[in-house]
XYZ file of C-alpha atoms in Angstrom:
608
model
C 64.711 94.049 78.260
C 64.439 91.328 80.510
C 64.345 87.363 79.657
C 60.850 87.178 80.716
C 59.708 89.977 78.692
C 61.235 88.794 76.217
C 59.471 85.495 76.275
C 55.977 86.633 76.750
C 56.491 88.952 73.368
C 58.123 85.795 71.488
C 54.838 83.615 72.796
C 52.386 86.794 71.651
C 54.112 86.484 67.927
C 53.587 82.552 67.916
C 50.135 83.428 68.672
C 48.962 85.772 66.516
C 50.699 84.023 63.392
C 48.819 81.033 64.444
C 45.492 83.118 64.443
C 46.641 84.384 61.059
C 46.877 81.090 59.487
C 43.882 78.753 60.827
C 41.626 82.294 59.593
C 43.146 81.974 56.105
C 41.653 81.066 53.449
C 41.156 77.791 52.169
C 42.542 76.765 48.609
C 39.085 75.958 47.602
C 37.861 79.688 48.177
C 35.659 78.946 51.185
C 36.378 80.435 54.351
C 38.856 78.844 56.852
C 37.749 77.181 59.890
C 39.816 76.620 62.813
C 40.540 73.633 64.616
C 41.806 74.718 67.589
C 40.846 78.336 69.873
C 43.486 81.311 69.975
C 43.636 80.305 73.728
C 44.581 76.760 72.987
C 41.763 74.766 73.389
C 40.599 72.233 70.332
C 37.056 72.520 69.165
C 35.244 68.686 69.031
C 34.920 69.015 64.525
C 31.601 67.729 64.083
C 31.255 64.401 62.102
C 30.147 64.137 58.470
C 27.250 62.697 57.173
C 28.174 59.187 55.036
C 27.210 59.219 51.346
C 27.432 56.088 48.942
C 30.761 57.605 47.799
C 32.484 57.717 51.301
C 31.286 53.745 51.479
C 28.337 54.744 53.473
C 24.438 53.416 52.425
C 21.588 55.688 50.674
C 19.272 57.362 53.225
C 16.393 58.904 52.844
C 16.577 62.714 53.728
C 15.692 63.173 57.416
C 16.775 60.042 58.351
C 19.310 58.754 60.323
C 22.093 55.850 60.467
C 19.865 53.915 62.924
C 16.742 55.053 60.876
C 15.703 57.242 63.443
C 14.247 61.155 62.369
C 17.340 62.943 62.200
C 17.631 66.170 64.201
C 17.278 69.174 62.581
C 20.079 71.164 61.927
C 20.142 75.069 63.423
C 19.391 77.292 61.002
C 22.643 80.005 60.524
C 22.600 83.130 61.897
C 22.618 84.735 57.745
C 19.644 82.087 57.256
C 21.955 80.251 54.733
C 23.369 76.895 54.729
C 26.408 76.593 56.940
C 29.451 75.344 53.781
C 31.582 72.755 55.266
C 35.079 73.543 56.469
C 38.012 72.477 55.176
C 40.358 69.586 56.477
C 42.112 70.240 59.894
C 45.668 71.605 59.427
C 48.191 71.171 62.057
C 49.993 74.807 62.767
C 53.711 74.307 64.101
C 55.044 77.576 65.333
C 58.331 78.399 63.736
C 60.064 78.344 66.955
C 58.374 75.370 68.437
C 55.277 75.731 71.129
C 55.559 77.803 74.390
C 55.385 75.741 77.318
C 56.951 72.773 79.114
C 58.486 69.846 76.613
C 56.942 72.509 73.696
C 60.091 72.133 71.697
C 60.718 76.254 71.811
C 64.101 77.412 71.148
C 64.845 81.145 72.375
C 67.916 81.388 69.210
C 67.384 80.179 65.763
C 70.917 79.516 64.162
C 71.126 81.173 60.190
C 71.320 79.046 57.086
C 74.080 77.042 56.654
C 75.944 79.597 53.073
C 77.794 77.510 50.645
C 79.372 78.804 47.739
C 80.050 76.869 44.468
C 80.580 77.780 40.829
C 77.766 78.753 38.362
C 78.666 75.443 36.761
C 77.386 73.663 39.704
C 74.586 75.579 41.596
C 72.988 76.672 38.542
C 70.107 74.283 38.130
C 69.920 74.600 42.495
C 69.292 78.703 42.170
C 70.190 80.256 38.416
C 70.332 83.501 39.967
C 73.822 83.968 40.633
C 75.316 87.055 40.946
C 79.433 87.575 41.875
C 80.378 89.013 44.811
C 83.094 91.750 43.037
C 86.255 89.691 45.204
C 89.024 88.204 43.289
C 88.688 84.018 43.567
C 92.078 83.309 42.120
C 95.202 82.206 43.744
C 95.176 80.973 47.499
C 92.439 81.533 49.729
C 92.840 84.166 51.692
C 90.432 84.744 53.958
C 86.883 86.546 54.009
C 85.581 90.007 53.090
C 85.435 92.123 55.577
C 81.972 93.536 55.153
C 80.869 91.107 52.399
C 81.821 88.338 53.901
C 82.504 86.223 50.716
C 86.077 84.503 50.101
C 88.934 86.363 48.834
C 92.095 84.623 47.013
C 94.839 86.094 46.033
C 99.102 85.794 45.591
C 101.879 87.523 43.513
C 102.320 84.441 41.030
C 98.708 84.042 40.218
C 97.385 87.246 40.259
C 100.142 87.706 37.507
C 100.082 84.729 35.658
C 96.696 84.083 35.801
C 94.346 86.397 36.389
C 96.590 89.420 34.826
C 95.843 91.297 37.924
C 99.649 93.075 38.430
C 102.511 93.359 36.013
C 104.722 92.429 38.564
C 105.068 89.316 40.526
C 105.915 90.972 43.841
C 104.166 91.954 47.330
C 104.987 94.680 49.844
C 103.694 93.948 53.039
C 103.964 96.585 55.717
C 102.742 96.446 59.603
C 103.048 96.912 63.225
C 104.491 93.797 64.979
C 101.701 90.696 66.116
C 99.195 91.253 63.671
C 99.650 88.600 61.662
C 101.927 89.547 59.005
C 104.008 86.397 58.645
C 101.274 84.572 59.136
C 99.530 85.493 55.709
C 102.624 84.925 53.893
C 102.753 81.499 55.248
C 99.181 80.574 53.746
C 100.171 81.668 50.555
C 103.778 79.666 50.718
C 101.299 76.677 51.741
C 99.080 77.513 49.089
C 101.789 77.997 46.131
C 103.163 74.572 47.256
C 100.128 73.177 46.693
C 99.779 74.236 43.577
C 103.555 73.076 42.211
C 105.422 76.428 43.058
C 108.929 75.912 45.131
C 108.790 78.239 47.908
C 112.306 79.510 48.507
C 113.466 81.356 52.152
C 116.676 82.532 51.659
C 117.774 83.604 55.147
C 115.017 83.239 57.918
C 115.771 85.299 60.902
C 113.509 84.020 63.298
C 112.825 81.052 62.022
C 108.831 81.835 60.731
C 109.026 78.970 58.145
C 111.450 75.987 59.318
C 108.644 74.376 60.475
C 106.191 74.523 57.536
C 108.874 73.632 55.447
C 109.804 70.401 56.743
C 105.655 69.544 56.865
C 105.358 70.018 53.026
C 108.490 67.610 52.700
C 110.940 70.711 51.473
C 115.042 71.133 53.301
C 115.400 73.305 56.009
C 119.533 74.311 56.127
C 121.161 75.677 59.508
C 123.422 78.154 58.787
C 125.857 79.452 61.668
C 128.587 79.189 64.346
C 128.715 75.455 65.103
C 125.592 74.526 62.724
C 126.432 74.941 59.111
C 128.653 76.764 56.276
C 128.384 77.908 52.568
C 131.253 77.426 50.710
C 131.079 81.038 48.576
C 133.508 79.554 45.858
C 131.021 76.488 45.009
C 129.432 77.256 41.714
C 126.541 74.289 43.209
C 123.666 74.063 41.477
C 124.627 76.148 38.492
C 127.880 74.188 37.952
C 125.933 70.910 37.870
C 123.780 71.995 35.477
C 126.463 73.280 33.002
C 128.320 69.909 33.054
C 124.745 68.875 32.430
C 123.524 70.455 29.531
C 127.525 70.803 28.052
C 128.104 72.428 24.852
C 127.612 76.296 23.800
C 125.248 76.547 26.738
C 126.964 75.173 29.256
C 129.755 77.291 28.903
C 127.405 80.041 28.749
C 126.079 78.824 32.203
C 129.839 78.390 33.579
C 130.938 82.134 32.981
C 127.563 82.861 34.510
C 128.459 80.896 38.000
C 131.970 82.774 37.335
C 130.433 85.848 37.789
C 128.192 84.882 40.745
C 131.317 83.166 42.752
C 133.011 86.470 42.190
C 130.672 89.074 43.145
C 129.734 86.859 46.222
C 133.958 87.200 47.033
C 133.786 90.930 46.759
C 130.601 91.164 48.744
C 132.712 89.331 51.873
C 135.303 91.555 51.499
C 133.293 94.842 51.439
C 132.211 93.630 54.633
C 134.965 92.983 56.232
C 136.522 96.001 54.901
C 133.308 98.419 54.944
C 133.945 99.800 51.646
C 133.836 97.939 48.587
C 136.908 96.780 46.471
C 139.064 98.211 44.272
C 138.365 97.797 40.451
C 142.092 96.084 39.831
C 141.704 93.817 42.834
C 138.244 92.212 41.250
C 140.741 91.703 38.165
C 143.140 89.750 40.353
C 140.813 87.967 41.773
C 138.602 86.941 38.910
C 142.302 85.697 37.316
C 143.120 83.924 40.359
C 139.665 82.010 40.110
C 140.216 81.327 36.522
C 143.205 79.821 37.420
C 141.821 77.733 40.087
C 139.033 76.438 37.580
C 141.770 75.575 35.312
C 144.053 73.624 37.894
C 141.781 72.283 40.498
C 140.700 68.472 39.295
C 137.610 67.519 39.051
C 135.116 66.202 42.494
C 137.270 68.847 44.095
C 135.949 71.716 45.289
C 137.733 75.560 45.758
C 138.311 76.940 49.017
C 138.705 80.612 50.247
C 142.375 78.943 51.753
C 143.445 77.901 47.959
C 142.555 81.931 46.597
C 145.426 82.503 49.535
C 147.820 79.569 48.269
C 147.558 81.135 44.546
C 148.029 84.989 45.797
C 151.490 83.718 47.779
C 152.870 81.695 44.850
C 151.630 84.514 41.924
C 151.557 82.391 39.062
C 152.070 84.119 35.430
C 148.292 84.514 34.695
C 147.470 86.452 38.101
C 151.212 88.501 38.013
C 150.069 89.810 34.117
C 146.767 91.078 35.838
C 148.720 92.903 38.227
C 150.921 94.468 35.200
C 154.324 93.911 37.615
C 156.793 93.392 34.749
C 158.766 91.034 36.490
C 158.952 92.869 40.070
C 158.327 90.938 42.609
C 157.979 94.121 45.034
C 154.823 95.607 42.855
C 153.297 92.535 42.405
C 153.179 92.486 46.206
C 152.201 95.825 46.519
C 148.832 95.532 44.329
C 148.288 91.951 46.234
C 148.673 92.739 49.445
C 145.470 94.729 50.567
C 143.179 91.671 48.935
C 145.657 89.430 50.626
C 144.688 90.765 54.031
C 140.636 91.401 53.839
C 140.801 87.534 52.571
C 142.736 86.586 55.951
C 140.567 88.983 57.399
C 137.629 86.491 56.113
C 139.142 83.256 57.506
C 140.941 84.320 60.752
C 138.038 86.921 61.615
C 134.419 86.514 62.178
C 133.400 85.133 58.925
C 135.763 82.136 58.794
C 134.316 79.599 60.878
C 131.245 79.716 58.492
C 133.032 80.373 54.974
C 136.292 78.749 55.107
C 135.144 75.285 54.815
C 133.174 72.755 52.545
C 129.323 73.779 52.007
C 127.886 71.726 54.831
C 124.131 70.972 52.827
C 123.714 71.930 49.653
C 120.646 72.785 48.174
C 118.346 70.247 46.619
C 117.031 71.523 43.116
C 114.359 68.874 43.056
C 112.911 69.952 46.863
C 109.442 71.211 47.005
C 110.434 73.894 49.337
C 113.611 75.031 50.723
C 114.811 77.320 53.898
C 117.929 78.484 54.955
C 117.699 79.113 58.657
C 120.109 81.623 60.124
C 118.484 82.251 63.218
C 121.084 80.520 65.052
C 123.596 83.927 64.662
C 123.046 86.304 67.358
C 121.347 89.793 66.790
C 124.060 92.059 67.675
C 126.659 90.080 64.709
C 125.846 92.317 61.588
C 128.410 91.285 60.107
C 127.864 87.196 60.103
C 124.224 88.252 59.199
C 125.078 90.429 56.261
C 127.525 87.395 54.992
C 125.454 84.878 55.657
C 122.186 86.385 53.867
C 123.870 87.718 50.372
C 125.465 83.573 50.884
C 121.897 82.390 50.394
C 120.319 84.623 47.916
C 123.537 84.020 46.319
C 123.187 80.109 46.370
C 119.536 80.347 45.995
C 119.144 82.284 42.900
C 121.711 80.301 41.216
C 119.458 77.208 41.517
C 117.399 79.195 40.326
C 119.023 80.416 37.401
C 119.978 76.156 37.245
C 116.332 74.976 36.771
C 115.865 77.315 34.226
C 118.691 76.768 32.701
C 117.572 73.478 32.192
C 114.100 73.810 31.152
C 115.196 75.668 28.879
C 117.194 72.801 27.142
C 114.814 70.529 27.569
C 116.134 68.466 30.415
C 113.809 69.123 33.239
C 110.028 70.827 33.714
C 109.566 73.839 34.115
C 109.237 75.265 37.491
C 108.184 78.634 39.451
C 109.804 79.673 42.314
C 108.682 82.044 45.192
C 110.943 84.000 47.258
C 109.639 84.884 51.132
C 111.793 87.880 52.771
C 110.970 88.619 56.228
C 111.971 91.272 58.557
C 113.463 93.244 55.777
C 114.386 96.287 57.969
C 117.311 93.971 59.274
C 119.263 92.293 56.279
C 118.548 96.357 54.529
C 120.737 97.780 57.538
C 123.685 94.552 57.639
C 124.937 95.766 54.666
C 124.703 97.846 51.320
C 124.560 94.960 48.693
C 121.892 93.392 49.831
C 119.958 96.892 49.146
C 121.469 96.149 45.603
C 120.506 91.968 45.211
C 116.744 92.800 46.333
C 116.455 95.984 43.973
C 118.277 93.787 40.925
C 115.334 91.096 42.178
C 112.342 93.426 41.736
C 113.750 94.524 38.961
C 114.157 91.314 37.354
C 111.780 88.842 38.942
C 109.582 88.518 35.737
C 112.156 87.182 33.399
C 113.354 84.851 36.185
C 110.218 83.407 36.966
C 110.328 84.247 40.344
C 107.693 85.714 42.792
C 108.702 87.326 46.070
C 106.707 88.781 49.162
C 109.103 91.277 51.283
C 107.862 92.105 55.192
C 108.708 95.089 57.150
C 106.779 97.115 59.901
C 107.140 100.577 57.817
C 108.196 102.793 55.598
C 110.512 104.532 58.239
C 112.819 101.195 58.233
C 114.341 102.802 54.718
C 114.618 105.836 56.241
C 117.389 104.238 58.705
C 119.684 103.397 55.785
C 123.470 104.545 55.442
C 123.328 106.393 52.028
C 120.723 108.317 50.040
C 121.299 106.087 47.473
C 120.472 102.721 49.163
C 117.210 104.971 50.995
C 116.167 105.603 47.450
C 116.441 101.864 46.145
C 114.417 100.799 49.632
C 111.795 103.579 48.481
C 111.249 101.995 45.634
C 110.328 98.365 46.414
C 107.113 99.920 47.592
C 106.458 101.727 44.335
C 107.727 98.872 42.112
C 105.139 96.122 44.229
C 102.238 94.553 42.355
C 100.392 93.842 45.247
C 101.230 96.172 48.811
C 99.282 94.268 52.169
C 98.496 96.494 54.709
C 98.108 95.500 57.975
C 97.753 97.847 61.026
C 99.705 101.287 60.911
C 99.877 104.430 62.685
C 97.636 107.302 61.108
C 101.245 109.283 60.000
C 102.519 105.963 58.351
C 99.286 105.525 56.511
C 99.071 109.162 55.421
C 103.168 108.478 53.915
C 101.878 105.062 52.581
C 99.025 107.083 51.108
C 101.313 109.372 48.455
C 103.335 105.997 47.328
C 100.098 103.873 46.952
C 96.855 105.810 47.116
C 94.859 105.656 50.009
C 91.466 107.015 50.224
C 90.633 108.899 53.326
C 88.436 105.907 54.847
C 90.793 103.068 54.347
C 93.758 105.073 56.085
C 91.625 105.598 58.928
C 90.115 102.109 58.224
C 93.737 100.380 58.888
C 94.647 103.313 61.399
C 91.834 101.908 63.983
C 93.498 98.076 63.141
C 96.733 99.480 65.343
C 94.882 100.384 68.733
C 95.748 98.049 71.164
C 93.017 96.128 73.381
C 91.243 97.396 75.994
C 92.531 97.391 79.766
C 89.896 95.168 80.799
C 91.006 92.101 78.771
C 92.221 89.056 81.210
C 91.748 86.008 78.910
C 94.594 83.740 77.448
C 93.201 84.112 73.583
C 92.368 87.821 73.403
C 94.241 89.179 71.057
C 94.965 92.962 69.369
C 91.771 93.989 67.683
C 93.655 94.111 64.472
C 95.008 91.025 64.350
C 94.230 88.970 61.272
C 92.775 92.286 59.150
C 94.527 93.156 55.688
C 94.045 95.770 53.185
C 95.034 94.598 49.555
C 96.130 97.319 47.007
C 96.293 96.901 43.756
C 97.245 100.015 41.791
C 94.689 102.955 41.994
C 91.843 99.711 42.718
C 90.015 100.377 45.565
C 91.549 97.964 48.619
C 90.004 94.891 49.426
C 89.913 94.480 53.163
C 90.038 90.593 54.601
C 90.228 88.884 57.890
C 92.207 85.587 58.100
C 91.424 82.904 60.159
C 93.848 80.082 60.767
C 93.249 76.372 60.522
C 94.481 74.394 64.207
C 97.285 73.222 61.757
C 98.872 76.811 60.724
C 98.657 78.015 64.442
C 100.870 74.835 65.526
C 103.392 75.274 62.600
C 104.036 79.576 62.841
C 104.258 80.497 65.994
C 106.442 83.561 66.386
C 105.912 84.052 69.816
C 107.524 80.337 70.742
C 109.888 82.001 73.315
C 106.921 83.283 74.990
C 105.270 80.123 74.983
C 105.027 77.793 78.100
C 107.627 74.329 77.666
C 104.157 72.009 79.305
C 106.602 69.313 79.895
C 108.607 71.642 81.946
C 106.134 73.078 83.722
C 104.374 69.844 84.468
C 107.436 68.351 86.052
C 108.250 71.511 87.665
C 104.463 71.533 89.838
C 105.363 67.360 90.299
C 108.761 68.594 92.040
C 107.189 71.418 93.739
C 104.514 69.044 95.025
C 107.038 66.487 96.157
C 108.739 69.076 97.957
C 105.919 70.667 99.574
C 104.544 66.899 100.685
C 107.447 65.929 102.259
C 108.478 68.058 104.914
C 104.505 68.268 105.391
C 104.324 64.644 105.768
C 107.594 64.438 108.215
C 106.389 67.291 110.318
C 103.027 65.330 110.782
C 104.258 62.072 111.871
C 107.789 63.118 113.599
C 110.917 61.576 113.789
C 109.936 59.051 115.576
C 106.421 58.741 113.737
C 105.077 60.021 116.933
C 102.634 63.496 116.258
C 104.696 66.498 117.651
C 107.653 64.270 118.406
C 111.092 65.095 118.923
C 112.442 66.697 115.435
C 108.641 67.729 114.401
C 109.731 71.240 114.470
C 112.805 71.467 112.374
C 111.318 68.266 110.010
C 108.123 70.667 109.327
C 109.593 73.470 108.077
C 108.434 74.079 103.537
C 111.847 74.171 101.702
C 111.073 76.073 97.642
């Protein structure tokens, strides 16, 4: 239909509901008169006669004002008496009148929606009805098809609202849709709310960024950056000496433990199989025994567990049951002597061997260890480095609650962010074990975690049935699983964990198509970009679309390496000007500043 068309029907509807209201009746019950013709043109109203009550004087009937015979009146066409009509009533079309400076508008814009609680809006409209989305935790986004807000998180929906029974989300999708993103609204939104958002190894980094803007510590971990000192009980230790007594020496054989098992994790990586059960003895004596000896403000080293091994004092040479012989003592020694210098002189020392370079600060609002400095291809350093940091992290903590718990400090919730979860699964077995011990566990710890990965297949890819089994099972053990856009297959897999209905797997299934070949803008993006589906249990899934503030889209960017430097390319077009100018200029004037003088030539040729 074309615009003209269009306008010549809107100016037909002004029209006709014009008609329709000057012919209406008028409240009095008489009949309506109108003012003004359907064509436009105003009718002269004819004037009334002055009475004693409208300030006028008494006349005699028949007589005029002046005192001239009035004229007589036309009889009506019924032979009754013509009633008088009603006040003129100025008609304003709805979308203003047709016609040059009329005031018509071709679009009217839709009611401004607001949404408040049925505290406050009840006396403005009592006729509130809900909207069937969940309004607790962090905003979200909007409904899909609804449209109305959706809020939601792991801590809240457990705490709270008693949504889930466990304070964990699974969050599964094809990479650029937003995943990380979503995650990062929620870490914003927990933060808000008092929660200490904790990312214990960020591979990218997603979160450095929003970190440091909510005030939290952002620690480098890497070749040349930063190292964790695996023997420093940290947090945990400084709490003990805190609280003293029976339960700090309940907290001390608890960082015993942790120190240990974060020993034998290096060396199963170094060695690729894990230790022997006599060499954890020997080393859990020779740790003892450091304890013991080492004065205090000093910390252990990985070189002192060497020192100790070379000089086998009594306690560590009873663990090894050598009966005096120096030659068996060696013998059971000797393989933990050489994964340790495997640790320091191999790829791992540089980053363990030393002092912790930043600890973590139990009072931050938000914390991230960044280890996106170590290079993709170093498994190894990326296996260490993460079991390092859930290992330093969950001691503090284990630390706060320690604390709370005697009455020395608030109490205080912690949520833990896991990204790209396909890669720290694959660097090594025990981190399989640390995040399965985590969902386990997470409710008596008072922690909350979200886990990322593109989809189910990334378990699949695992060394051992056993650790495929424990990946498996995050999905089944999550109180809240995010979908974002999936292949149909993946969905239909997805489907016997979680419970898909046959329209939301094809619902998310259509969020993975990519955009269309005719798209040539800089901001169009996948058509499921942004879209969710929330399941909770056998509820049906609530499906959102996020829309990020100016302020989220400067802090996570994951595409940053794909992502012009302006200042670069600003002075790169200055330079390319210059040199394009300058032989230009030269080649116009000459040598000699003469127009096609000698040198013109050569001076005029464009150098890149």
């Amino acid at each position: 239909m074309s615009r003209r068309r269009e306008e010549k029907l809107a100016e037909r509807a002004d029209r006709l509901a014009e008609e329709q209201a000057l012919r209406a009746p008028a409240p009095d019950g008489t009949g309506g008169q109108p003012w003004a013709e359907p064509s436009g043109r105003k009718k002269r109203p004819k004037a009334a006669k002055p009475s004693a009550r409208d300030g006028g004087t008494d006349l005699a009937p028949g007589t005029a004002p002046t005192g001239r015979p009035a004229p007589s009146d036309k009889p009506a066409r019924s032979g009754k008496e013509k009633t008088p009509g009603r006040a003129k009533e100025l008609f304003v079309p709805h979308r203003g009148w047709y016609g040059v400076g009329g005031g018509r508008v071709g679009y009217m814009d839709p009611p401004t929606m607001w949404r408040a609680t049925t505290v406050q809006a009840c006396g403005m409209w009592p006729f509130a009805a809900g909207s069937g989305s969940p309004m607790t935790g962090v905003p979200l986004g909007q409904h899909l098809f609804t449209g109305a807000t959706v809020c939601g998180d792991p801590l809240n929906w457990f705490t709270r609202a008693r949504y889930i029974s466990n304070p964990s989300l699974f969050m599964l999708g094809m990479p650029g849709l937003g995943k990380s993103t979503l995650v990062n609204r929620m870490l914003i939104g927990l933060a808000a709310t008092g929660v200490v958002p904790l990312v214990l190894g960020d591979l990218k980094p997603d979160y450095a960024d929003t970190v440091r803007a909510l005030g939290g510590q952002v620690i480098s971990i890497g070749r040349g950056r930063g190292g964790i000192n695996v023997l420093d009980p940290g947090a945990m230790g400084a709490a003990a000496a805190k609280i003293g007594g029976e339960a700090g020496e309940v907290l001390k054989a608890e960082a015993h433990g942790r120190v240990l098992n974060m020993v034998a994790a290096l060396i199963t990586i170094v060695r690729g199989r894990p230790m022997d059960d006599h060499e954890q003895s020997v080393l859990s004596a020779v740790l003892h025994h450091l304890r013991e000896r080492t004065p205090a403000g000093r910390t252990v080293l990985l070189p002192d567990v060497l020192r100790v091994l070379t000089e086998g004092p009594p306690r560590v040479r009873a663990v090894t049951l050598d009966r005096g012989d120096d030659a068996r003592y060696r013998d059971a020694v000797d393989p933990l002597h050489r994964s340790l210098l495997g640790i320091l002189d191999g790829p791992l020392g540089d980053t363990f061997a030393s002092e912790t370079s930043t600890r973590i600060n139990p009072d931050a609002p938000a914390v991230c260890i960044d280890i996106s400095g170590i290079g993709e291809a170093d498994t190894q350093l990326t296996a260490a480095a993460m079991l390092a940091a859930w290992s330093d992290g969950l001691g503090t903590v284990a630390a706060s609650h320690a604390l709370a718990d005697a009455g020395l400090a608030p109490r205080r919730w912690f949520f833990t962010v896991l990204d790209e979860l396909w890669r720290p699964l694959r660097a090594a077995s025990g981190i399989v074990d640390r995040i399965d011990a985590l969902t386990r566990l997470n409710r008596s710890l008072g922690l909350g975690d979200a886990k990322i990965t593109h989809t189910l297949k990334d378990a699949e890819a695992l060394g051992s049935d056993a650790d495929r089994a424990k990946a498996r099972g995050f999905v089944e053990r999550a109180g809240m699983v995010v979908c974002a856009g999936l292949p149909r297959t993946e969905m239909e897999d997805l489907g016997k964990v979680v419970g898909l209905s046959r329209r939301e797997i094809e619902l998310v299934s259509s969020w993975s198509s990519p955009p269309g070949w005719g798209v040539n803008g800089d901001n169009e993006e996948p058509p499921g970009r942004g879209r969710f589906l929330i399941k909770v249990g056998g509820r049906p899934g609530i499906p959102i679309k996020v829309a990020i503030t100016d302020a989220e889209r400067h802090l996570h960017n994951t595409n940053t390496r794909w992502t012009p430097n302006e200042d670069a390319v600003e002075q790169a077009a200055a330079h390319a000007a210059r040199q394009v100018a300058r032989p230009a200029r030269e080649g116009v004037h000459g040598v000699h500043g003469v127009p096609g003088g000698p040198g013109a030539e050569a001076s005029g040729r464009w150098t890149a």
